[in-house]
Short mmCIF file of C-alpha atoms in Angstrom, two decimals:
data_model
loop_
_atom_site.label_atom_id
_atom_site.label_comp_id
_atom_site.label_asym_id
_atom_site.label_seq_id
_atom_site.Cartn_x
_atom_site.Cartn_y
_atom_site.Cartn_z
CA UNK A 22 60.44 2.74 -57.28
CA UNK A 23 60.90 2.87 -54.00
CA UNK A 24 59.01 -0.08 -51.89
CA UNK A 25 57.87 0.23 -48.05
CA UNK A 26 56.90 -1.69 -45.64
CA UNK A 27 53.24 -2.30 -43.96
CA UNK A 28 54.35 -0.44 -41.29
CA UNK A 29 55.13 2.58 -42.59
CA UNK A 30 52.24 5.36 -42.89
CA UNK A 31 51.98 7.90 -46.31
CA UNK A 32 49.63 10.58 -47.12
CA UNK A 33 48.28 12.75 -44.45
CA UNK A 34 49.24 10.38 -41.51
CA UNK A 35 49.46 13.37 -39.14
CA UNK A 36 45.61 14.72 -39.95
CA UNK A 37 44.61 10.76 -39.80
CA UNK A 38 46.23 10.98 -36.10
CA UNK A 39 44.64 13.93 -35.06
CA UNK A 40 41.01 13.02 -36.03
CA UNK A 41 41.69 9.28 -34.37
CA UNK A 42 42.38 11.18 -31.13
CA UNK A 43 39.29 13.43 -31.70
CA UNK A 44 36.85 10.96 -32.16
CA UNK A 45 38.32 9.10 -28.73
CA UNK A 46 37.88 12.03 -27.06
CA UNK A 47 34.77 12.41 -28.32
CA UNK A 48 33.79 8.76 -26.88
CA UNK A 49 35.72 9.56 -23.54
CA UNK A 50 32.92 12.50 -23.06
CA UNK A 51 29.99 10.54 -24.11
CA UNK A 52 30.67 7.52 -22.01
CA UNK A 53 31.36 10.04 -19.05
CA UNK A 54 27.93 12.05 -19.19
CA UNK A 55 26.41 8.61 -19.93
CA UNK A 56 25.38 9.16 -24.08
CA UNK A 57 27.04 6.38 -25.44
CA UNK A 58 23.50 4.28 -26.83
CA UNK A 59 24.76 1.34 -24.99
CA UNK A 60 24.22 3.25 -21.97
CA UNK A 61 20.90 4.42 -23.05
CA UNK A 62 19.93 1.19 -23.85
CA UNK A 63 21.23 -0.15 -20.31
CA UNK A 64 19.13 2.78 -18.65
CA UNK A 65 16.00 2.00 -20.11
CA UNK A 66 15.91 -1.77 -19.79
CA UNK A 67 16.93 -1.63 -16.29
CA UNK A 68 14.28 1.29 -15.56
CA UNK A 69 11.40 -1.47 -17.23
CA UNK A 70 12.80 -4.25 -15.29
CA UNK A 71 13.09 -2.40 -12.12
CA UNK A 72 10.55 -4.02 -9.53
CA UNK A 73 7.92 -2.44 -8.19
CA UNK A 74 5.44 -2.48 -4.91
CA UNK A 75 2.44 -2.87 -5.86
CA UNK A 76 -0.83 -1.31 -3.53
CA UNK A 77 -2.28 -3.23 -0.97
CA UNK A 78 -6.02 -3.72 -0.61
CA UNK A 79 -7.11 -3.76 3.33
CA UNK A 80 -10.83 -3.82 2.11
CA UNK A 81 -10.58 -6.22 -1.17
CA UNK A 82 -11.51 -3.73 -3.37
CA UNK A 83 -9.77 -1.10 -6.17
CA UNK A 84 -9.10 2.43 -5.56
CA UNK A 85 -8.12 5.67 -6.95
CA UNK A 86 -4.44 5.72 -6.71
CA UNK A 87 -3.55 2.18 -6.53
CA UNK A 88 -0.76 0.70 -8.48
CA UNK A 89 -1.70 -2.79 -9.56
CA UNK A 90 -0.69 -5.37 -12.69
CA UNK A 91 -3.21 -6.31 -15.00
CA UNK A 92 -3.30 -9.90 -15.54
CA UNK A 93 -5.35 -11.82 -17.75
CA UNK A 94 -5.72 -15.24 -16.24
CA UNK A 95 -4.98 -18.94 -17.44
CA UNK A 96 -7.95 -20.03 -19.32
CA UNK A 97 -7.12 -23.42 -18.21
CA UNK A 98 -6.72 -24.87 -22.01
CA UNK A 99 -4.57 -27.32 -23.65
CA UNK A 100 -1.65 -26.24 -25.30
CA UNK A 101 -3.06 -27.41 -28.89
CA UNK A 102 -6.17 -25.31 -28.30
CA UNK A 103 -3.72 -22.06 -27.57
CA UNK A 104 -1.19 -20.81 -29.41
CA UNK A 105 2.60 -22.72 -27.86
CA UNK A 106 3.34 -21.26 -25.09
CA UNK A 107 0.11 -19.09 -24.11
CA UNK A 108 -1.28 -20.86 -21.41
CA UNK A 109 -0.81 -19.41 -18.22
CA UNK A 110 -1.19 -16.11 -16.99
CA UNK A 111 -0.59 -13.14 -19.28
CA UNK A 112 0.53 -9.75 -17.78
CA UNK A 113 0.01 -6.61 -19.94
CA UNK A 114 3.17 -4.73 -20.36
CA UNK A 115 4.92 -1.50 -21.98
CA UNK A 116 6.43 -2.82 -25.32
CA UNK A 117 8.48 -0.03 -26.68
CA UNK A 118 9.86 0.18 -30.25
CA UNK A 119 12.88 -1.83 -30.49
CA UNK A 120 14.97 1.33 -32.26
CA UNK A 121 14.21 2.95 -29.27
CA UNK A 122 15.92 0.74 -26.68
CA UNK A 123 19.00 1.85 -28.22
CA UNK A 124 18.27 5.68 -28.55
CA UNK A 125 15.82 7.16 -26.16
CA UNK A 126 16.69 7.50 -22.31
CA UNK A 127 12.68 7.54 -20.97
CA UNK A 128 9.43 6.31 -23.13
CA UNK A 129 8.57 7.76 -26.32
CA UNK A 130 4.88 8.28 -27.96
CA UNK A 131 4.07 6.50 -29.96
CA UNK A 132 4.13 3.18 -27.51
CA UNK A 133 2.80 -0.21 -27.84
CA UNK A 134 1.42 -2.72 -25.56
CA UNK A 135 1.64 -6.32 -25.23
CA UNK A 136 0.82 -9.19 -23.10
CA UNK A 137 4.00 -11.15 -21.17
CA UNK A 138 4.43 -14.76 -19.55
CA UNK A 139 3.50 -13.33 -15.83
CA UNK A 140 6.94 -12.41 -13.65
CA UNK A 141 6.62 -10.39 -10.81
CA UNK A 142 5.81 -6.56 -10.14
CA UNK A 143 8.20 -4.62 -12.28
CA UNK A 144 8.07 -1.15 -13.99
CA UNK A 145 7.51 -2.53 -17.41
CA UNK A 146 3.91 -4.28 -16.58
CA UNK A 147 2.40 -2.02 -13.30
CA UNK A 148 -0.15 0.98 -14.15
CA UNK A 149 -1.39 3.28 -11.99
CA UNK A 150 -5.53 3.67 -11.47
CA UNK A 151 -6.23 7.50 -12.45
CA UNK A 152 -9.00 9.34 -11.79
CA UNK A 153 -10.88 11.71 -14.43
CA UNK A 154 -14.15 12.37 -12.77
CA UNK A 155 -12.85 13.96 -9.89
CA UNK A 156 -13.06 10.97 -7.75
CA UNK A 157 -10.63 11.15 -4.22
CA UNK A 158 -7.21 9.23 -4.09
CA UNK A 159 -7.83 6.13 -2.46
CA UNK A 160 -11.74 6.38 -2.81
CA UNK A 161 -13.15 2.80 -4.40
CA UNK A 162 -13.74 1.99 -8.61
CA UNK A 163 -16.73 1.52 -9.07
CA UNK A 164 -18.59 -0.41 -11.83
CA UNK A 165 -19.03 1.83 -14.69
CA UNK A 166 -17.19 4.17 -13.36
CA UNK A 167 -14.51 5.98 -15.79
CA UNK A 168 -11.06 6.07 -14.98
CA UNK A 169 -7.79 5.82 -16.80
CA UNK A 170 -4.70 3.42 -17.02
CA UNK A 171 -1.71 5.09 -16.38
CA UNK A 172 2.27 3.55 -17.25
CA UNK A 173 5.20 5.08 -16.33
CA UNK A 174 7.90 2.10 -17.19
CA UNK A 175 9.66 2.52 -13.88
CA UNK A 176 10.53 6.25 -14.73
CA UNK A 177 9.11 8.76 -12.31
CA UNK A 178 9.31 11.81 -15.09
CA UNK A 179 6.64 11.15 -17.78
CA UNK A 180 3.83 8.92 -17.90
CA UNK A 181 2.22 7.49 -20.77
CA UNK A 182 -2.05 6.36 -20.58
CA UNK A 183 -3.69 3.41 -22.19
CA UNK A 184 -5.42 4.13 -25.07
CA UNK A 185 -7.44 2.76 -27.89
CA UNK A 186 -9.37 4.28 -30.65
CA UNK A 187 -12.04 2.53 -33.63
CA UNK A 188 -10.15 0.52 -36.23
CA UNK A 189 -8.86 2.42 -39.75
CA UNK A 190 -6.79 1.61 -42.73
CA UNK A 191 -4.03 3.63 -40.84
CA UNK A 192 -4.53 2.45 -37.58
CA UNK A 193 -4.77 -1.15 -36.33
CA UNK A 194 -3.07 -4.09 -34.71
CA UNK A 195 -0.43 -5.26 -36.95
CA UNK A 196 -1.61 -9.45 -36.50
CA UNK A 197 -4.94 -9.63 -36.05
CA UNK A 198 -6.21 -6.41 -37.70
CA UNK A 199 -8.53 -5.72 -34.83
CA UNK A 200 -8.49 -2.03 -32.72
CA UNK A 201 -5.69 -1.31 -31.39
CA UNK A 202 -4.25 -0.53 -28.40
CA UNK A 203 -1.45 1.76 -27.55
CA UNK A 204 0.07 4.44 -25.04
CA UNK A 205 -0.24 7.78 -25.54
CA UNK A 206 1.17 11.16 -23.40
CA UNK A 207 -2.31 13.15 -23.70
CA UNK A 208 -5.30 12.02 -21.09
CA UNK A 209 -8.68 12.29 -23.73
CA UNK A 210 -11.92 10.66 -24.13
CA UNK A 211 -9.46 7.82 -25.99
CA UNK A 212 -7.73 7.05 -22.66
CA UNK A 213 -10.90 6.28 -20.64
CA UNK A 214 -12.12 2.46 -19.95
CA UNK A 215 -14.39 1.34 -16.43
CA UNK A 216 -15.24 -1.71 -15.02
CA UNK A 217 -18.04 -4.45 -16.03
CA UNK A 218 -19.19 -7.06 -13.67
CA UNK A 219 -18.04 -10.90 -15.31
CA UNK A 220 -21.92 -11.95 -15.51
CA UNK A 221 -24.17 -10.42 -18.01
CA UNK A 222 -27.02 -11.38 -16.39
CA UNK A 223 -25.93 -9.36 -12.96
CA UNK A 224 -24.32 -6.33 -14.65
CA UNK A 225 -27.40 -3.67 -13.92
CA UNK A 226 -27.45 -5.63 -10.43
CA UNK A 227 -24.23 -4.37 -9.96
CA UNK A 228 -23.63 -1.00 -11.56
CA UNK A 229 -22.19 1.24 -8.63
CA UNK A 230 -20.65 -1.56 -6.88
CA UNK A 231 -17.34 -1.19 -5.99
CA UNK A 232 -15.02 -3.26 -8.21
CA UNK A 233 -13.02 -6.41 -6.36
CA UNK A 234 -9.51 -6.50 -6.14
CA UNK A 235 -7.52 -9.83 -8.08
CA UNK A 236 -11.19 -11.35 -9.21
CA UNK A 237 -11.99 -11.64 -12.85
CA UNK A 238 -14.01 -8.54 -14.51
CA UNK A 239 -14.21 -7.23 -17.70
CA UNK A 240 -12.34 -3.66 -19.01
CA UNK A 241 -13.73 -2.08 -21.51
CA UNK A 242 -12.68 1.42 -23.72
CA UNK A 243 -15.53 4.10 -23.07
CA UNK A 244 -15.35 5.72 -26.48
CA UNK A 245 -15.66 2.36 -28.75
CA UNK A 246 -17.22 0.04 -25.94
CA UNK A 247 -14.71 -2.58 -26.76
CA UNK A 248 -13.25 -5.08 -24.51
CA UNK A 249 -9.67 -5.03 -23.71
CA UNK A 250 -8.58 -8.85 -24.67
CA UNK A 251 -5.62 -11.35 -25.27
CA UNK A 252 -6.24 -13.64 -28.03
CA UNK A 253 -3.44 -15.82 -27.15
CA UNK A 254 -3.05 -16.50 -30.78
CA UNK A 255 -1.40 -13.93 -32.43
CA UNK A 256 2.30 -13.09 -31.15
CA UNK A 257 4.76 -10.33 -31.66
CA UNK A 258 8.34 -10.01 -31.42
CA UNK A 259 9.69 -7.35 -29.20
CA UNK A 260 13.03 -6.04 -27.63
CA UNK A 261 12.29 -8.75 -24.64
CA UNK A 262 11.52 -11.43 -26.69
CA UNK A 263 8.45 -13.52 -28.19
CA UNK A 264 5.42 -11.65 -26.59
CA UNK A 265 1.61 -11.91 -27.38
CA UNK A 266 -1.08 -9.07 -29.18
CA UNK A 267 -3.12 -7.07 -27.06
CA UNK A 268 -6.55 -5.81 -29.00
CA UNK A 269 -9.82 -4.00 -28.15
CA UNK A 270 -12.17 -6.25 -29.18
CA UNK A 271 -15.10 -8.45 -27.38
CA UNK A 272 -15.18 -11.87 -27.78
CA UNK A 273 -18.54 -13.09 -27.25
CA UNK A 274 -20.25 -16.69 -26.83
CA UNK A 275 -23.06 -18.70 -27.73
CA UNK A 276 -24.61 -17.18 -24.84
CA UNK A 277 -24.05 -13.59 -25.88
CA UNK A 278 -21.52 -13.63 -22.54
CA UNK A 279 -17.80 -12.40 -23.24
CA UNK A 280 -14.95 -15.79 -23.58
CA UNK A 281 -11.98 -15.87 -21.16
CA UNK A 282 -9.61 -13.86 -23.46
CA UNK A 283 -11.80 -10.67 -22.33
CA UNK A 284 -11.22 -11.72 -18.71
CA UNK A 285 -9.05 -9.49 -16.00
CA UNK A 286 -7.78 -9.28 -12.39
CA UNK A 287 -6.76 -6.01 -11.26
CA UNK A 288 -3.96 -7.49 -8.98
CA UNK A 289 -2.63 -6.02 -5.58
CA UNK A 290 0.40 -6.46 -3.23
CA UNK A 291 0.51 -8.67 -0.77
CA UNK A 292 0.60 -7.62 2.71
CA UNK A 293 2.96 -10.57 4.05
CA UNK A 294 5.46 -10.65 0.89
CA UNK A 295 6.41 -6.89 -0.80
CA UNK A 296 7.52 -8.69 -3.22
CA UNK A 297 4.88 -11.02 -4.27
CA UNK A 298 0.85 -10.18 -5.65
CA UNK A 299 -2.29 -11.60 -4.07
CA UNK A 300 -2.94 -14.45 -6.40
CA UNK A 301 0.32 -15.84 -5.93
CA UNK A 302 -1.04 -15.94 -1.88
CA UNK A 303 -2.45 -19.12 -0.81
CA UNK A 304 -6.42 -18.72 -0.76
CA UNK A 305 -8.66 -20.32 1.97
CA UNK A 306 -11.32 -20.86 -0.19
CA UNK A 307 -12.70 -23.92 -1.90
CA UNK A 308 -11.02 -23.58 -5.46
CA UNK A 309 -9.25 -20.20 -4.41
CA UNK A 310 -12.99 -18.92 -6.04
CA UNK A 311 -14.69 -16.44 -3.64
CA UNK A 312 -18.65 -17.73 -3.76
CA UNK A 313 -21.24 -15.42 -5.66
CA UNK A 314 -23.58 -14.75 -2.71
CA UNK A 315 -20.58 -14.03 -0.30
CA UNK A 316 -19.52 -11.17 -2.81
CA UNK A 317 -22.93 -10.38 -3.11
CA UNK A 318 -23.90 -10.20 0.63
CA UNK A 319 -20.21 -8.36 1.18
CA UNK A 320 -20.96 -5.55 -1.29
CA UNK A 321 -24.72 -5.01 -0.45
CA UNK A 322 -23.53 -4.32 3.12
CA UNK A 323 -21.04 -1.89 1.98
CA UNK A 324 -23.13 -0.23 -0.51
CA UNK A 325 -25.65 0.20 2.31
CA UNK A 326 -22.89 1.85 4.63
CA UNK A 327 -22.32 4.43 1.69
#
């Protein structure tokens, strides 16, 4: 019997040839037109983490059109009292499916949400103010006042709305089993949320008000009057990393007033750094808190000018 070598190739070693050369050829096209999932993966992360410019707000207020982050602000707690590593500033953000980093070239439906350790403006964690009642780009939010939350991940093709719907055994968030919230591709009564002033006491006060720019308010989801909220303590792992739940639900005190983990700041640019946000700006007042009456007195004047 004759014995060869491990060099020397039997069988069908000309048919084995030919298919090696097809299926390079094969990866020569795909890498060219950009289809290798590499690539796709490469395109998407890079659209996410593209930065953005966010609006600018010459009056201190929200409008139709603006392009902000949503940040949900340091509840100034211990580290034992939070989950490890959820103090600080939160920034909600786009959390796509991890099997879809490596497949899809834009975002697909359906999309999650999630809270991140606050970077700067980038395509993963800005949204879009959108009108549904007909209100005028660039015309003021007011409290309770409906509009809708719009993402496009730093893509400029498709854009994906904030939505949230009641709790069922299909549909709910996967830690905490509270309502869930999600992005969808269809604006409906699901994607609409407006603004509530911070103090229940001063919330009929200040219904039609226009809503402040980078000061803490409340969000909350028109169909299921739920609170948009971080609870800090329940965290998911994502494509980015260890990143925290995002829930409609309101979290309510002794005092029948919503805790910080319902708290928001619609955040805007800031006019002397394009790349930096208005809270990161120094702020001339005592505590970097703007003073009840001044906000009062501010928006009674403007409301009065209307």
């Amino acid at each position: 019997m004759a014995a060869y070598g491990p060099g020397v190739r039997v069988g069908n070693w000309s048919e084995d040839a030919a298919l090696a050369e097809e299926l390079l050829e094969d990866f020569r096209q795909k890498r060219e037109r950009g289809e290798l999932l590499i690539q796709k993966s490469k395109k998407l992360q890079d659209n996410l983490l593209r930065k953005v410019k966010l609006s600018l707000s010459k009056d201190g207020f929200v409008h139709f059109g603006d392009t902000v982050m949503l940040l949900s602000p340091d509840n100034n707690k211990s580290s034992t009292e939070n989950h490890p590593g959820a103090c600080g500033r939160l920034a909600l953000a786009v959390d796509p499916d991890e099997m879809a980093m490596f497949s899809a070239e834009s975002l697909q439906v359906p999309c999650g949400v999630s809270a991140v350790k606050s970077v700067g403006p980038v395509g993963r964690n800005t949204f879009c103010i959108l009108s549904v009642d007909g209100g005028a780009m660039g015309e003021r939010i007011r409290f309770g006042q409906r509009f809708g939350l719009g993402a496009t991940g730093g893509f400029s093709d498709k854009m994906l709305y904030l939505a949230s719907d009641h709790k069922s055994f299909l549909r709910f968030a996967k830690k905490s089993y509270l309502q869930e919230v999600f992005l969808t591709d269809e604006l409906s009564y699901l994607t609409l949320w407006h603004a509530v002033f911070l103090d229940p006491q001063l919330r009929l006060e200040y219904e039609g008000f226009p809503v402040p720019a980078n000061s803490n308010i409340i969000i909350t989801h028109c169909h299921t009057n739920r609170s948009l909220a971080v609870p800090r303590n329940f965290w998911i792992r994502s494509y980015f990393g260890m990143e925290y739940e995002v829930v409609c639900h309101t979290y309510l005190n002794s005092h029948k007033a919503e805790e910080d983990k319902n708290y928001w700041l619609i955040v805007t640019g800031n006019p002397s750094d394009e790349e930096s946000t208005m809270i990161d700006r120094p702020d001339p007042h005592s505590g970097g808190i703007r003073k009840k009456n001044e906000f009062h007195e501010e928006t009674q004047n403007i409301k009065i000018s209307d």
